[in-house]
Amino acid sequence: MEVLFSAKNKGLNTTTKNTISLGQTLQNRFCFDLFVGLSVVPCSEFVIQCICMGGAHHRQRRSWVWNQFFVLEEYTGDEPLYVGKLHSDVDKGEGQVKYVLNGQGATSIFTIDENTGDIHATKRLDREEQAYYTLRAQARNRENNLPVEPESEFVIKVQDINDNEPKFLNGPYSARVPEMSPVGTSVVTVVATDADDPTYGNSARVIYSILEGQPYFSVEPKTGVVKTALPNMDREARDQYLLVIQAKDMVGQMGGLSGTTSVMVTLTDVNDNPPHFSRKSYQFSMSESLPVASVVAKIKTLDSDVGPNAEMEYRIVDGDGLGLFRITPDRDTQEGLITLQKGLDFETKSSYTLRVEVSNRNIDLRFLSLGPFSDTATVRLIVENVDEPPVFSLPLSKMLISEAAKVGTTIGTVSAHDPDSTNSPIRYSIDRNTDLERFFNIDATTGVISTAKPLDREVNAIHNITIFAMEMHPLQVGKCIILITVTDINDNAPVFAIEYETYLCESARPGQVIETISAMDRDEPQSGHRFFFSLTAEAAGNLNFTLRDNKDNTASVLTMRGGFQRHDQTMYRLPVLIMDGGSPALSSTNTLSIRVCDCDPDGAPQSCGSEASMLSAGLSTGALIAILACILTLLVLVLLIVTMRRRKKEPLILDEERDVRENIVRYDDEGGGEEDTEAFDMVALRNLKLVRESGGKTRRDVTPEVPSLFLSSRPPPDNGIFRDFIWDRLKEADVDASAPPYDSLQTYAFEGSGSAAESLSSLDSLSTDSEQNYDYLSDWGPRFKKLADLYGHSDDGNLLAS
């Protein structure tokens, strides 16, 4: 069967007729494109009519009729949307054929009337979610469900509508562009996307426009490129611009959907502003005592640029301090720092004038026409006079003195002067911290240094002392260092280099070297040491040993015979005379101890004399003596510790060096004097009720014959007064923010409304109405003699007054 397709283009009002084989064309395809003229037009632009043509070539297997191939998205009607109709020539309208639909969305989105073959969409479709659906249709016999036609596949395409606005997926944007950029400089490209079908109509064709940011910037309508629209935009005047860019579909026509985004444009700095000083002349003062490398002045420079474009370079172009001062930029503030290169002296020159220049380090050649990128200013520096300390002619001096010099020998002289115009007199002294043993003296007026004690090079060869030079009014001190080297004289005789322990084997042969000795001398002659060895006159004629000088500051001890036996003699002492080569030569006699030992075949001593047992145990006489000394020392220490513990007694008074925060000492007694701490019970003072019950406490060291002073006919005061007072003070201390965070002792002077001992004042003591008898005071001993003289009665009964 052949099908005639008649399609009418809605937009072109043209009709195209094509005859194609339905079996070849519609078997695997539902929607297709038709050629209209020379252009290809999508099938969605056409209303296609399919007319079945009868004829000799009737084909029963694929006799489908299609009359609709697309469906609109976002359909909002109440009834299911009609999509199309399936029909087969086999269907004679007798109800023997039913139509079956399978594939994407079958039964869930698309339904088919099995009797008529009509297809409906039951849900609203969104092309942006799925643009087309592929389904399969088949005609089956209703009775046996067998296919009467082979299954055919077709496509339902969702037709797009303009239901999505353009969106800037990467917005909002931020961009940077140099200031002073020419018109048309590209800043940033904004991109908007539209989810609608770009192949259908103008739903996805976007046009860009600028809503805010004119007249400074513009945007290309089709590309979205944002460009500068004004020349000479100055960052120093305004450095940021907020743009609002709109993207509208339907080629910007009426009814199109739109979206917006923001673009923050920041103008970056270029070096378009020259630096300049805030003033044309500056004046600073500086002390003449400033050390080298001190900053004497800071010059502020103005530059509207920032960053590297504001970095400065300074130089001194003229003036009378070219070699004395230097100017460099501060790394953080770019200020000009004038530093001192040499010392100042008010008496020599009191002021300096400099001409300094500032320029940008990084110059942009494009802006040289704006003017010179440099500026100059005059700086006047005034030197302030200060009272300077005396100055030594040499800060470090070296002097020599022989160790044979007598006390009072002059070593050298130091000299200092007052650099000020007043030229104050100078007095010299030695820093005794550098001459603790007071080996030297200095004349306070002349600066002559002399010896105060005999010197010994072997004890201290170099003395490093500090000399002070001081003015009188005001006190100014200058310092210098004196290195005094003590030269050597030959005042020490040579001695053995070490303490030798010489062993002589019983099997020694005549002429055998048993020891090689050397010497040492604390002196240090310039030509080096030269020692001469010999036996003393007393030992020169002995028949046992001889000495050979090796002429290299060593000597060898040799045996003159053999057959030494330790049973005969265990120890030999050989006196050796050592003489140096000094002038005058000095010598000393040193005794070499030689032990006779039993040796093994290799000559190693095994046992020596009566100390063989100690040698075999590996302990020498010196080691045993050291052990015994240690034991005795330990015993003495133990005895001392035990003795101190027995004599130790807890102190009754608070040690002033103890911290009151950590030590609380409680005293319960008070005596008659400041040194007596055990004569009175303090409990009586803490609880007045106990005083009355016990009748008062008397001294335990003295038995008075009169009643206690604390006894009184008056009733005791209420202790609540003191208790309330103490609680009030305690609460105040607890809430006091300035109180220390530890326990502390608080002292208060509060007597209360009454006292059990009545008034302690002596204002009424001289009245004749007093019936108190104080004669008992004279019985209390010498400590109360003064009170007895004051308050005792005379013979006539009148009180004594003094």
CSV table of C-alpha atoms in Angstrom, one decimal, residues 176 188 195 432 543 557 681:
chain,number,residue,atom,x,y,z
A,176,ARG,CA,39.1,44.0,37.4
A,188,VAL,CA,34.4,40.4,31.4
A,195,ALA,CA,16.7,25.7,28.7
A,432,ARG,CA,86.8,47.2,91.0
A,543,LEU,CA,125.8,1.1,92.8
A,557,VAL,CA,116.9,5.7,84.6
A,681,ASP,CA,47.5,32.2,128.7
